[in-house]
Amino acid sequence: MSTFTLRALATALIGSLAGGVGTAALASSHREAPFITQSPKVDGTDFYLFRSYEPGRANFVTLIADYVPLQDAYGGPNYFSMDPNALYEIHIDNNGDAKEDLTFQFRFTNTNKDGKFNVGGKQVSIPLVINGGPIDSVNPAGLNVRETYAVTLVRGDRRGGQRAAVVNTDSGSAVFDKPVDNIGNKAIPNYAAYAAKHVYNINIPGCATPARMFVGQRKDPFVVNLGETFDLINIKAPATEFAANAERAARDDLDDKNVTAIALEVAAACLTGGADPVIGGWTTASLRQGRLLNPLPKGGPAAFEGGAWSQVSRLGMPLVNELVIGLKDKDHFNSSKPSADAQFATYVTNPTVPALVELLFGKAGAKAPTNFPRNDLVTAFLTGVKGLNQPAKVTPAEMLRLNTAVAPLAMGAQNRLGVIEGDNAGFPNGRRPGDDIVDITLRVAMGKLCMLNIGCAPADAPAGGLHFTDGAYLDDGAFGAAFPYLKTPIAGSPQQ
């Protein structure tokens, strides 16, 4: 490829990252495709799948699906409720055929209590989510908008399989309250305690062991140096030796953002199928195909929605739609199923990002791998690593894969670089909150797996030993040691 053509490729790729999909895209899956920027409430941002490392919970698997990116804590008055016209799903494949065997479906409902104040002898509806009372319990009187949700487990095909409701172990109810967002310390003096009252013990149909569930706002767990990444990857050149200062040289541009998390903790035995301990997982969100705007809502719905569900968001392995899938296919990928991923194979076997990295950092020794097809990336993204997290029978497809037989490591003992640094309980064997996905992905893209003789040989990766980093540091110290693991969201006030 000529230098001119390669520079054109670099320009086009940077354009797709920075301009074509909005001002913030490289954040696992924040605003990663053109269409999803128009529907932030159904934008899946991150997906985590890992053996629980909370003491006493090692026989459980935690699944966390984050949605609604780039939440400013002060973003009132409506804040960041989920879309009552959407379908949010977490899928599990437990036999390697790239089709869902278990699907957890979440539907949300917003109820306006229509709180009123007596103003001059007239009862007048208030304009805010909170009506002046304290917020310290589930569905308190001071909360003007109540957000609830229901969960259905589907066994088999997500559209035609066997369906049953998930219920509260303590009350038997199939309706759960979601905590209001962290509006501020005056309205909610102890948000952590308030949110903890929304951690539910649940009965999952067909599972003898009770599970746990939490849905609510959390501090955005993803860490990335966004601004400088978009500026032609304006980060420090990769080093041949470890340098702690380089890995902490840049800010986390999501440090002041929140997200909304759907978190489940389920007994591993309830997720696996047969004797194979490996499961695959991904998340989706869907909207109705038809929308009719109401020209005169007058207290009613602003739109009427109906028709079949249309999938608009999909997330399994992090950064795939951002850094692997071409711009023209990003919306297509979001609407697709893992079982049809053969259509995207070229993006994995002949990736563009290593060529871009070589163009920008070639003088520092960052030469792209030379093995085509990139069987190392096929292993990481499409099949799982043989002997680690590859199912006994596997259909190549993009999803997170977790070997539930690999014991978890306690908080403080985890390596932020996961498998490539000898921690087999970390990414790409599932994904924990403390796995530094950006650094891992940069190194794997540039051939780190070749150095481990996974899908290629060391000679295929001239830069496979370089310490690529975006400079935004992440490890398990940034997270909690217990379910739901993600930190308390940033409060809207006070801001000092």
Short mmCIF file of C-alpha atoms in Angstrom, two decimals:
data_model
loop_
_atom_site.label_atom_id
_atom_site.label_comp_id
_atom_site.label_asym_id
_atom_site.label_seq_id
_atom_site.Cartn_x
_atom_site.Cartn_y
_atom_site.Cartn_z
CA MET A 1 0.00 0.00 0.00
CA SER A 2 1.41 3.40 -0.94
CA THR A 3 2.12 6.08 1.68
CA PHE A 4 -0.54 8.29 0.08
CA THR A 5 -3.16 5.55 0.29
CA LEU A 6 -2.23 4.72 3.88
CA ARG A 7 -2.48 8.37 4.91
CA ALA A 8 -5.88 8.53 3.24
CA LEU A 9 -6.89 5.48 5.24
CA ALA A 10 -5.68 7.14 8.44
CA THR A 11 -7.62 10.30 7.67
CA ALA A 12 -10.78 8.33 6.93
CA LEU A 13 -10.43 6.22 10.05
CA ILE A 14 -9.86 9.20 12.32
CA GLY A 15 -12.83 10.88 10.67
CA SER A 16 -15.02 7.90 11.43
CA LEU A 17 -13.86 7.87 15.04
CA ALA A 18 -14.01 11.57 15.76
CA GLY A 19 -16.42 13.16 13.34
CA GLY A 20 -18.65 10.55 11.77
CA VAL A 21 -20.09 9.19 14.99
CA GLY A 22 -20.19 12.22 17.25
CA THR A 23 -17.75 13.87 19.60
CA ALA A 24 -17.37 10.92 21.94
CA ALA A 25 -17.10 7.44 20.51
CA LEU A 26 -14.03 5.56 21.76
CA ALA A 27 -15.47 4.69 25.16
CA SER A 28 -16.08 0.97 24.91
CA SER A 29 -19.41 1.63 23.17
CA HIS A 30 -20.49 5.20 23.86
CA ARG A 31 -22.10 6.83 20.79
CA GLU A 32 -20.23 4.42 18.52
CA ALA A 33 -22.56 4.32 15.49
CA PRO A 34 -24.38 7.06 13.57
CA PHE A 35 -27.95 6.01 14.38
CA ILE A 36 -27.45 5.29 18.07
CA THR A 37 -26.37 8.91 18.66
CA GLN A 38 -30.03 9.81 18.10
CA SER A 39 -31.27 7.44 20.82
CA PRO A 40 -28.98 7.70 23.86
CA LYS A 41 -31.45 5.96 26.18
CA VAL A 42 -30.87 2.68 24.32
CA ASP A 43 -27.13 3.10 23.75
CA GLY A 44 -25.36 0.16 25.40
CA THR A 45 -22.01 1.49 26.63
CA ASP A 46 -20.24 -1.39 28.42
CA PHE A 47 -20.78 -5.04 29.24
CA TYR A 48 -19.07 -6.95 32.05
CA LEU A 49 -19.16 -10.71 32.60
CA PHE A 50 -17.03 -12.21 35.38
CA ARG A 51 -16.89 -14.62 38.29
CA SER A 52 -17.95 -12.68 41.37
CA TYR A 53 -14.96 -11.79 43.53
CA GLU A 54 -16.96 -10.57 46.53
CA PRO A 55 -15.99 -12.83 49.48
CA GLY A 56 -18.32 -15.80 49.74
CA ARG A 57 -19.79 -15.34 46.23
CA ALA A 58 -17.26 -17.23 44.12
CA ASN A 59 -19.90 -19.63 42.78
CA PHE A 60 -21.74 -16.74 41.14
CA VAL A 61 -21.29 -14.87 37.87
CA THR A 62 -21.89 -11.12 37.67
CA LEU A 63 -23.34 -9.57 34.52
CA ILE A 64 -23.42 -5.77 34.18
CA ALA A 65 -24.92 -4.01 31.17
CA ASP A 66 -24.46 -0.23 31.11
CA TYR A 67 -26.64 2.13 29.08
CA VAL A 68 -27.22 5.87 28.55
CA PRO A 69 -23.73 7.34 28.08
CA LEU A 70 -22.16 10.64 29.11
CA GLN A 71 -24.56 11.51 31.92
CA ASP A 72 -23.74 14.83 33.56
CA ALA A 73 -24.70 14.58 37.21
CA TYR A 74 -26.41 17.97 37.10
CA GLY A 75 -28.49 17.02 34.02
CA GLY A 76 -31.94 17.86 35.38
CA PRO A 77 -34.78 18.36 35.57
CA ASN A 78 -35.59 15.04 33.89
CA TYR A 79 -32.24 13.33 34.48
CA PHE A 80 -31.68 9.93 32.87
CA SER A 81 -34.56 7.49 33.14
CA MET A 82 -34.65 4.43 30.91
CA ASP A 83 -36.89 4.32 27.84
CA PRO A 84 -40.32 2.80 28.65
CA ASN A 85 -40.79 2.12 24.93
CA ALA A 86 -37.60 0.05 24.67
CA LEU A 87 -36.57 -3.53 25.31
CA TYR A 88 -33.24 -4.06 27.08
CA GLU A 89 -31.71 -7.55 26.96
CA ILE A 90 -28.76 -9.56 28.27
CA HIS A 91 -28.16 -12.77 26.28
CA ILE A 92 -26.28 -15.93 27.24
CA ASP A 93 -25.12 -18.64 24.81
CA ASN A 94 -24.13 -21.76 26.74
CA ASN A 95 -23.54 -24.29 23.96
CA GLY A 96 -21.28 -22.42 21.53
CA ASP A 97 -23.74 -22.07 18.64
CA ALA A 98 -23.79 -18.24 18.72
CA LYS A 99 -27.51 -18.22 19.54
CA GLU A 100 -29.08 -17.15 22.82
CA ASP A 101 -30.08 -19.91 25.24
CA LEU A 102 -31.01 -17.54 28.06
CA THR A 103 -32.20 -13.95 27.67
CA PHE A 104 -32.98 -11.54 30.50
CA GLN A 105 -35.44 -8.94 29.20
CA PHE A 106 -35.98 -5.65 31.03
CA ARG A 107 -38.96 -3.31 30.49
CA PHE A 108 -39.33 0.02 32.30
CA THR A 109 -42.33 2.10 33.37
CA ASN A 110 -42.36 5.74 34.46
CA THR A 111 -45.24 6.91 36.63
CA ASN A 112 -45.81 10.62 37.16
CA LYS A 113 -47.36 10.94 40.61
CA ASP A 114 -48.39 14.47 39.64
CA GLY A 115 -47.36 16.04 42.92
CA LYS A 116 -49.01 19.41 43.51
CA PHE A 117 -48.38 22.51 45.57
CA ASN A 118 -51.09 24.77 46.92
CA VAL A 119 -50.36 28.09 45.27
CA GLY A 120 -52.83 30.87 46.08
CA GLY A 121 -55.56 28.38 46.84
CA LYS A 122 -55.04 26.33 43.66
CA GLN A 123 -53.42 22.89 43.40
CA VAL A 124 -50.70 23.27 40.76
CA SER A 125 -48.61 20.41 39.33
CA ILE A 126 -44.92 20.76 40.16
CA PRO A 127 -42.30 20.75 37.38
CA LEU A 128 -39.62 18.61 39.03
CA VAL A 129 -38.78 14.96 39.69
CA ILE A 130 -38.61 15.66 43.43
CA ASN A 131 -41.37 17.55 45.22
CA GLY A 132 -39.47 18.70 48.30
CA GLY A 133 -39.62 15.65 50.53
CA PRO A 134 -36.70 13.48 51.66
CA ILE A 135 -35.43 10.68 49.41
CA ASP A 136 -34.18 7.87 51.63
CA SER A 137 -36.30 4.79 50.91
CA VAL A 138 -37.85 2.81 48.07
CA ASN A 139 -40.61 4.86 46.39
CA PRO A 140 -40.71 7.62 49.01
CA ALA A 141 -43.46 10.22 49.15
CA GLY A 142 -40.98 12.93 48.17
CA LEU A 143 -40.34 11.35 44.77
CA ASN A 144 -42.61 12.78 42.09
CA VAL A 145 -41.70 10.34 39.30
CA ARG A 146 -41.53 6.63 40.13
CA GLU A 147 -39.53 4.44 37.78
CA THR A 148 -40.15 0.69 37.95
CA TYR A 149 -39.16 -2.30 35.85
CA ALA A 150 -40.06 -5.91 35.22
CA VAL A 151 -37.74 -8.74 34.16
CA THR A 152 -38.57 -11.77 32.05
CA LEU A 153 -36.32 -14.77 31.50
CA VAL A 154 -36.64 -16.33 28.05
CA ARG A 155 -35.22 -19.81 27.48
CA GLY A 156 -34.39 -20.48 23.86
CA ASP A 157 -35.01 -18.02 21.06
CA ARG A 158 -35.56 -14.55 22.51
CA ARG A 159 -38.74 -14.04 20.47
CA GLY A 160 -40.38 -17.45 20.66
CA GLY A 161 -38.84 -19.22 23.65
CA GLN A 162 -40.30 -20.19 27.00
CA ARG A 163 -40.99 -17.06 29.07
CA ALA A 164 -41.32 -16.61 32.84
CA ALA A 165 -41.17 -13.64 35.19
CA VAL A 166 -38.30 -12.95 37.59
CA VAL A 167 -39.71 -12.19 41.05
CA ASN A 168 -38.57 -10.64 44.31
CA THR A 169 -37.57 -13.44 46.70
CA ASP A 170 -38.75 -11.48 49.72
CA SER A 171 -42.07 -10.08 48.47
CA GLY A 172 -42.99 -12.28 45.51
CA SER A 173 -43.54 -9.15 43.40
CA ALA A 174 -42.53 -9.03 39.74
CA VAL A 175 -42.24 -5.21 39.83
CA PHE A 176 -39.02 -3.58 41.03
CA ASP A 177 -38.25 0.03 41.86
CA LYS A 178 -35.27 1.79 40.28
CA PRO A 179 -33.62 4.52 42.40
CA VAL A 180 -33.81 8.06 41.14
CA ASP A 181 -30.51 9.43 39.84
CA ASN A 182 -28.08 11.14 42.24
CA ILE A 183 -29.70 14.58 41.99
CA GLY A 184 -27.70 16.05 44.85
CA ASN A 185 -26.72 15.82 48.50
CA LYS A 186 -29.58 18.00 49.75
CA ALA A 187 -32.29 15.88 48.12
CA ILE A 188 -30.54 12.57 48.88
CA PRO A 189 -28.04 13.05 51.74
CA ASN A 190 -26.79 9.43 51.67
CA TYR A 191 -27.11 8.17 48.12
CA ALA A 192 -25.08 5.00 48.71
CA ALA A 193 -27.45 3.86 51.47
CA TYR A 194 -30.49 4.85 49.41
CA ALA A 195 -29.29 2.93 46.33
CA ALA A 196 -28.41 -0.13 48.44
CA LYS A 197 -32.11 -0.50 49.31
CA HIS A 198 -32.65 -1.25 45.61
CA VAL A 199 -30.44 -4.36 45.60
CA TYR A 200 -32.96 -7.19 45.37
CA ASN A 201 -32.78 -10.90 46.08
CA ILE A 202 -34.57 -12.55 43.17
CA ASN A 203 -35.85 -15.93 42.06
CA ILE A 204 -34.93 -16.81 38.48
CA PRO A 205 -37.25 -19.37 36.88
CA GLY A 206 -35.56 -22.76 36.63
CA CYS A 207 -32.74 -21.79 38.98
CA ALA A 208 -32.71 -23.23 42.50
CA THR A 209 -30.27 -20.66 43.87
CA PRO A 210 -31.54 -17.11 44.54
CA ALA A 211 -29.76 -14.37 42.60
CA ARG A 212 -29.24 -10.64 43.15
CA MET A 213 -30.18 -7.66 40.98
CA PHE A 214 -29.63 -3.91 40.91
CA VAL A 215 -30.66 -1.37 38.28
CA GLY A 216 -29.67 2.25 38.72
CA GLN A 217 -27.25 5.06 38.08
CA ARG A 218 -23.54 4.45 38.71
CA LYS A 219 -20.28 6.28 38.13
CA ASP A 220 -19.19 5.55 34.53
CA PRO A 221 -16.70 2.68 34.96
CA PHE A 222 -14.91 3.08 31.64
CA VAL A 223 -11.57 4.88 31.60
CA VAL A 224 -10.14 6.41 28.42
CA ASN A 225 -8.10 9.36 27.20
CA LEU A 226 -10.71 10.47 24.67
CA GLY A 227 -9.55 13.87 23.46
CA GLU A 228 -5.99 12.95 22.64
CA THR A 229 -7.05 9.63 21.11
CA PHE A 230 -9.19 11.50 18.59
CA ASP A 231 -6.32 13.88 17.81
CA LEU A 232 -4.54 11.37 15.56
CA ILE A 233 -3.89 9.14 18.61
CA ASN A 234 -1.90 11.95 20.24
CA ILE A 235 -0.60 9.74 23.05
CA LYS A 236 2.93 8.91 24.11
CA ALA A 237 4.83 6.66 21.73
CA PRO A 238 4.83 3.01 22.86
CA ALA A 239 7.84 1.98 24.92
CA THR A 240 9.94 -1.14 24.81
CA GLU A 241 10.07 -1.25 28.60
CA PHE A 242 7.44 -0.81 31.27
CA ALA A 243 7.08 2.77 32.46
CA ALA A 244 4.52 3.42 35.18
CA ASN A 245 4.54 7.15 34.50
CA ALA A 246 3.44 6.57 30.88
CA GLU A 247 0.48 4.45 31.97
CA ARG A 248 -0.69 7.29 34.24
CA ALA A 249 0.23 10.18 31.96
CA ALA A 250 -3.24 11.25 30.81
CA ARG A 251 -6.60 12.09 32.29
CA ASP A 252 -9.72 9.95 32.16
CA ASP A 253 -12.12 12.03 30.09
CA LEU A 254 -15.09 10.12 31.55
CA ASP A 255 -14.09 10.86 35.12
CA ASP A 256 -17.04 13.24 35.60
CA LYS A 257 -19.73 11.10 33.91
CA ASN A 258 -22.37 8.65 35.11
CA VAL A 259 -24.17 5.77 33.37
CA THR A 260 -27.16 3.54 34.15
CA ALA A 261 -26.30 -0.05 35.06
CA ILE A 262 -28.34 -3.24 34.86
CA ALA A 263 -26.57 -5.69 37.16
CA LEU A 264 -27.33 -9.35 37.81
CA GLU A 265 -25.48 -11.86 39.97
CA VAL A 266 -26.51 -15.40 39.04
CA ALA A 267 -25.22 -18.79 40.19
CA ALA A 268 -22.80 -20.08 37.57
CA ALA A 269 -24.66 -23.40 37.45
CA CYS A 270 -27.79 -21.53 36.34
CA LEU A 271 -26.03 -20.09 33.29
CA THR A 272 -24.01 -23.00 31.94
CA GLY A 273 -25.38 -25.77 29.74
CA GLY A 274 -24.35 -29.36 30.35
CA ALA A 275 -20.73 -30.08 31.21
CA ASP A 276 -19.18 -27.16 29.31
CA PRO A 277 -18.28 -24.35 31.76
CA VAL A 278 -17.85 -21.74 29.00
CA ILE A 279 -20.62 -19.23 28.37
CA GLY A 280 -20.88 -16.36 25.91
CA GLY A 281 -22.71 -13.12 26.53
CA TRP A 282 -23.81 -9.91 24.84
CA THR A 283 -26.34 -7.13 25.35
CA THR A 284 -28.88 -5.51 23.05
CA ALA A 285 -31.55 -2.83 23.07
CA SER A 286 -34.52 -2.64 20.73
CA LEU A 287 -37.16 -0.08 19.75
CA ARG A 288 -40.53 -0.45 18.07
CA GLN A 289 -40.42 -0.10 14.30
CA GLY A 290 -43.21 2.45 14.18
CA ARG A 291 -43.48 5.87 15.85
CA LEU A 292 -46.30 8.37 15.41
CA LEU A 293 -45.76 11.76 17.00
CA ASN A 294 -48.67 13.21 18.95
CA PRO A 295 -49.10 16.84 17.83
CA LEU A 296 -51.13 17.71 20.96
CA PRO A 297 -50.00 15.57 23.92
CA LYS A 298 -52.10 17.51 26.51
CA GLY A 299 -50.76 15.42 29.37
CA GLY A 300 -50.72 12.23 27.33
CA PRO A 301 -47.89 10.50 25.46
CA ALA A 302 -45.75 12.60 23.13
CA ALA A 303 -45.65 9.70 20.68
CA PHE A 304 -47.39 6.41 19.98
CA GLU A 305 -45.08 3.46 19.27
CA GLY A 306 -45.87 0.04 17.89
CA GLY A 307 -44.93 -2.73 15.51
CA ALA A 308 -42.22 -5.35 15.80
CA TRP A 309 -39.07 -4.82 17.83
CA SER A 310 -36.05 -3.55 15.89
CA GLN A 311 -32.63 -4.05 17.48
CA VAL A 312 -30.60 -0.82 17.49
CA SER A 313 -27.78 -1.55 19.95
CA ARG A 314 -25.48 -4.51 20.46
CA LEU A 315 -22.42 -5.00 22.66
CA GLY A 316 -20.27 -7.99 23.52
CA MET A 317 -16.52 -7.54 23.34
CA PRO A 318 -15.55 -3.93 24.10
CA LEU A 319 -14.38 -1.53 21.37
CA VAL A 320 -15.39 -3.81 18.49
CA ASN A 321 -17.88 -1.48 16.82
CA GLU A 322 -15.61 1.51 17.47
CA LEU A 323 -12.25 0.18 16.32
CA VAL A 324 -12.97 -2.87 14.18
CA ILE A 325 -16.21 -2.42 12.23
CA GLY A 326 -16.09 0.00 9.28
CA LEU A 327 -18.16 3.17 9.45
CA LYS A 328 -20.58 2.02 6.74
CA ASP A 329 -21.43 -1.12 8.72
CA LYS A 330 -21.70 0.26 12.27
CA ASP A 331 -25.49 0.56 12.27
CA HIS A 332 -25.71 -2.81 10.54
CA PHE A 333 -23.57 -4.41 13.24
CA ASN A 334 -25.77 -2.95 15.96
CA SER A 335 -28.83 -4.59 14.38
CA SER A 336 -27.19 -7.97 13.76
CA LYS A 337 -26.98 -11.23 15.69
CA PRO A 338 -23.78 -13.09 16.61
CA SER A 339 -24.87 -16.07 14.52
CA ALA A 340 -24.52 -13.90 11.38
CA ASP A 341 -21.07 -12.49 12.20
CA ALA A 342 -19.34 -14.22 9.27
CA GLN A 343 -20.34 -11.15 7.25
CA PHE A 344 -17.99 -9.00 9.37
CA ALA A 345 -15.03 -11.42 9.39
CA THR A 346 -12.77 -9.31 7.14
CA TYR A 347 -12.78 -6.51 9.69
CA VAL A 348 -11.15 -8.94 12.14
CA THR A 349 -8.86 -10.88 9.81
CA ASN A 350 -7.60 -7.72 8.06
CA PRO A 351 -7.96 -4.91 10.63
CA THR A 352 -7.30 -1.25 9.85
CA VAL A 353 -6.23 0.03 13.27
CA PRO A 354 -2.77 -1.61 13.30
CA ALA A 355 -2.03 0.04 9.94
CA LEU A 356 -3.01 3.39 11.42
CA VAL A 357 -0.84 2.84 14.49
CA GLU A 358 2.12 1.95 12.30
CA LEU A 359 1.64 5.11 10.27
CA LEU A 360 1.62 7.29 13.37
CA PHE A 361 4.21 5.47 15.50
CA GLY A 362 6.28 3.51 13.00
CA LYS A 363 9.40 5.52 13.76
CA ALA A 364 9.10 4.39 17.38
CA GLY A 365 9.10 0.77 16.25
CA ALA A 366 5.33 0.26 16.18
CA LYS A 367 5.17 -1.99 13.13
CA ALA A 368 1.87 -3.72 12.42
CA PRO A 369 1.69 -7.54 12.57
CA THR A 370 2.32 -9.28 9.27
CA ASN A 371 0.20 -12.43 9.67
CA PHE A 372 -2.90 -12.44 7.48
CA PRO A 373 -5.50 -13.54 8.19
CA ARG A 374 -5.10 -12.31 11.79
CA ASN A 375 -5.91 -15.61 13.44
CA ASP A 376 -4.80 -14.17 16.78
CA LEU A 377 -7.65 -11.64 16.62
CA VAL A 378 -10.08 -14.32 15.46
CA THR A 379 -9.15 -16.24 18.60
CA ALA A 380 -9.56 -13.22 20.89
CA PHE A 381 -12.77 -11.83 19.43
CA LEU A 382 -14.60 -14.65 17.63
CA THR A 383 -13.82 -18.07 19.12
CA GLY A 384 -12.20 -17.69 22.52
CA VAL A 385 -8.76 -19.00 23.43
CA LYS A 386 -8.44 -22.77 23.20
CA GLY A 387 -7.84 -24.26 26.62
CA LEU A 388 -9.06 -21.08 28.33
CA ASN A 389 -12.46 -19.81 27.21
CA GLN A 390 -13.23 -21.53 23.92
CA PRO A 391 -16.40 -23.68 24.07
CA ALA A 392 -16.18 -27.37 23.28
CA LYS A 393 -18.16 -26.64 20.11
CA VAL A 394 -17.76 -23.13 18.78
CA THR A 395 -19.34 -21.06 16.04
CA PRO A 396 -17.12 -18.02 15.37
CA ALA A 397 -19.05 -14.98 16.60
CA GLU A 398 -18.34 -11.76 18.47
CA MET A 399 -19.30 -11.94 22.14
CA LEU A 400 -17.70 -11.99 25.57
CA ARG A 401 -16.76 -15.55 26.57
CA LEU A 402 -16.21 -16.61 30.17
CA ASN A 403 -14.92 -19.90 31.49
CA THR A 404 -16.90 -20.17 34.71
CA ALA A 405 -14.48 -22.87 35.96
CA VAL A 406 -11.62 -20.36 36.29
CA ALA A 407 -11.54 -19.19 39.89
CA PRO A 408 -11.86 -15.44 40.50
CA LEU A 409 -9.08 -13.37 42.03
CA ALA A 410 -9.82 -11.18 45.01
CA MET A 411 -9.78 -7.41 44.69
CA GLY A 412 -6.18 -6.28 44.98
CA ALA A 413 -4.79 -9.46 43.43
CA GLN A 414 -6.12 -8.85 39.92
CA ASN A 415 -3.84 -7.78 37.06
CA ARG A 416 -5.37 -4.92 35.08
CA LEU A 417 -4.04 -6.44 31.81
CA GLY A 418 -5.74 -9.78 32.34
CA VAL A 419 -4.72 -12.82 30.32
CA ILE A 420 -1.82 -11.18 28.46
CA GLU A 421 -0.09 -10.70 31.83
CA GLY A 422 -0.95 -14.14 33.22
CA ASP A 423 -4.25 -13.36 34.99
CA ASN A 424 -6.60 -15.90 33.40
CA ALA A 425 -9.58 -14.61 35.40
CA GLY A 426 -9.47 -11.36 33.42
CA PHE A 427 -10.15 -10.10 29.91
CA PRO A 428 -10.59 -11.63 27.35
CA ASN A 429 -11.79 -14.43 29.64
CA GLY A 430 -14.90 -12.41 30.39
CA ARG A 431 -14.40 -8.82 31.52
CA ARG A 432 -14.04 -7.41 35.03
CA PRO A 433 -14.54 -3.74 35.91
CA GLY A 434 -10.82 -3.33 36.60
CA ASP A 435 -9.57 -4.73 33.28
CA ASP A 436 -7.87 -1.91 31.36
CA ILE A 437 -9.57 -2.59 28.05
CA VAL A 438 -7.96 0.21 26.02
CA ASP A 439 -4.39 -0.81 26.86
CA ILE A 440 -5.17 -4.51 26.39
CA THR A 441 -6.87 -3.93 23.04
CA LEU A 442 -4.04 -1.75 21.73
CA ARG A 443 -1.49 -4.42 22.63
CA VAL A 444 -3.54 -7.31 21.25
CA ALA A 445 -4.18 -5.41 18.01
CA MET A 446 -0.42 -4.91 17.64
CA GLY A 447 0.35 -8.60 18.15
CA LYS A 448 0.70 -9.31 21.87
CA LEU A 449 -0.96 -12.72 21.41
CA CYS A 450 1.71 -13.62 18.85
CA MET A 451 4.26 -13.28 21.62
CA LEU A 452 2.26 -15.94 23.45
CA ASN A 453 2.00 -18.14 20.30
CA ILE A 454 -1.78 -17.73 20.20
CA GLY A 455 -2.88 -17.72 16.55
CA CYS A 456 0.54 -16.58 15.31
CA ALA A 457 4.24 -16.55 16.16
CA PRO A 458 6.49 -13.86 17.71
CA ALA A 459 8.11 -13.27 14.33
CA ASP A 460 4.72 -12.12 12.99
CA ALA A 461 4.52 -9.20 15.43
CA PRO A 462 7.50 -6.79 15.38
CA ALA A 463 5.77 -4.59 17.96
CA GLY A 464 4.14 -7.36 19.97
CA GLY A 465 6.31 -6.63 22.99
CA LEU A 466 5.73 -2.88 23.12
CA HIS A 467 3.84 -1.34 26.05
CA PHE A 468 1.01 0.47 24.28
CA THR A 469 -1.09 2.69 26.55
CA ASP A 470 -3.48 5.61 26.21
CA GLY A 471 -2.19 6.91 29.54
CA ALA A 472 -5.54 6.69 31.35
CA TYR A 473 -4.87 4.17 34.12
CA LEU A 474 -7.38 1.63 35.39
CA ASP A 475 -7.21 -1.22 37.86
CA ASP A 476 -9.52 -2.87 40.38
CA GLY A 477 -8.86 -0.08 42.89
CA ALA A 478 -11.35 2.04 40.95
CA PHE A 479 -14.24 -0.28 41.88
CA GLY A 480 -16.02 -1.76 44.87
CA ALA A 481 -15.33 -5.17 46.36
CA ALA A 482 -18.99 -6.22 46.44
CA PHE A 483 -22.06 -6.35 44.21
CA PRO A 484 -22.94 -4.29 42.19
CA TYR A 485 -19.20 -3.38 42.08
CA LEU A 486 -19.56 -0.08 40.20
CA LYS A 487 -19.11 3.06 42.28
CA THR A 488 -21.78 5.40 43.62
CA PRO A 489 -22.67 7.95 40.92
CA ILE A 490 -21.42 11.51 41.04
CA ALA A 491 -23.87 13.85 42.75
CA GLY A 492 -25.41 16.77 40.89
CA SER A 493 -24.70 19.09 43.80
CA PRO A 494 -22.77 20.37 45.51
CA GLN A 495 -20.09 20.43 42.85
CA GLN A 496 -17.21 21.56 45.03
#
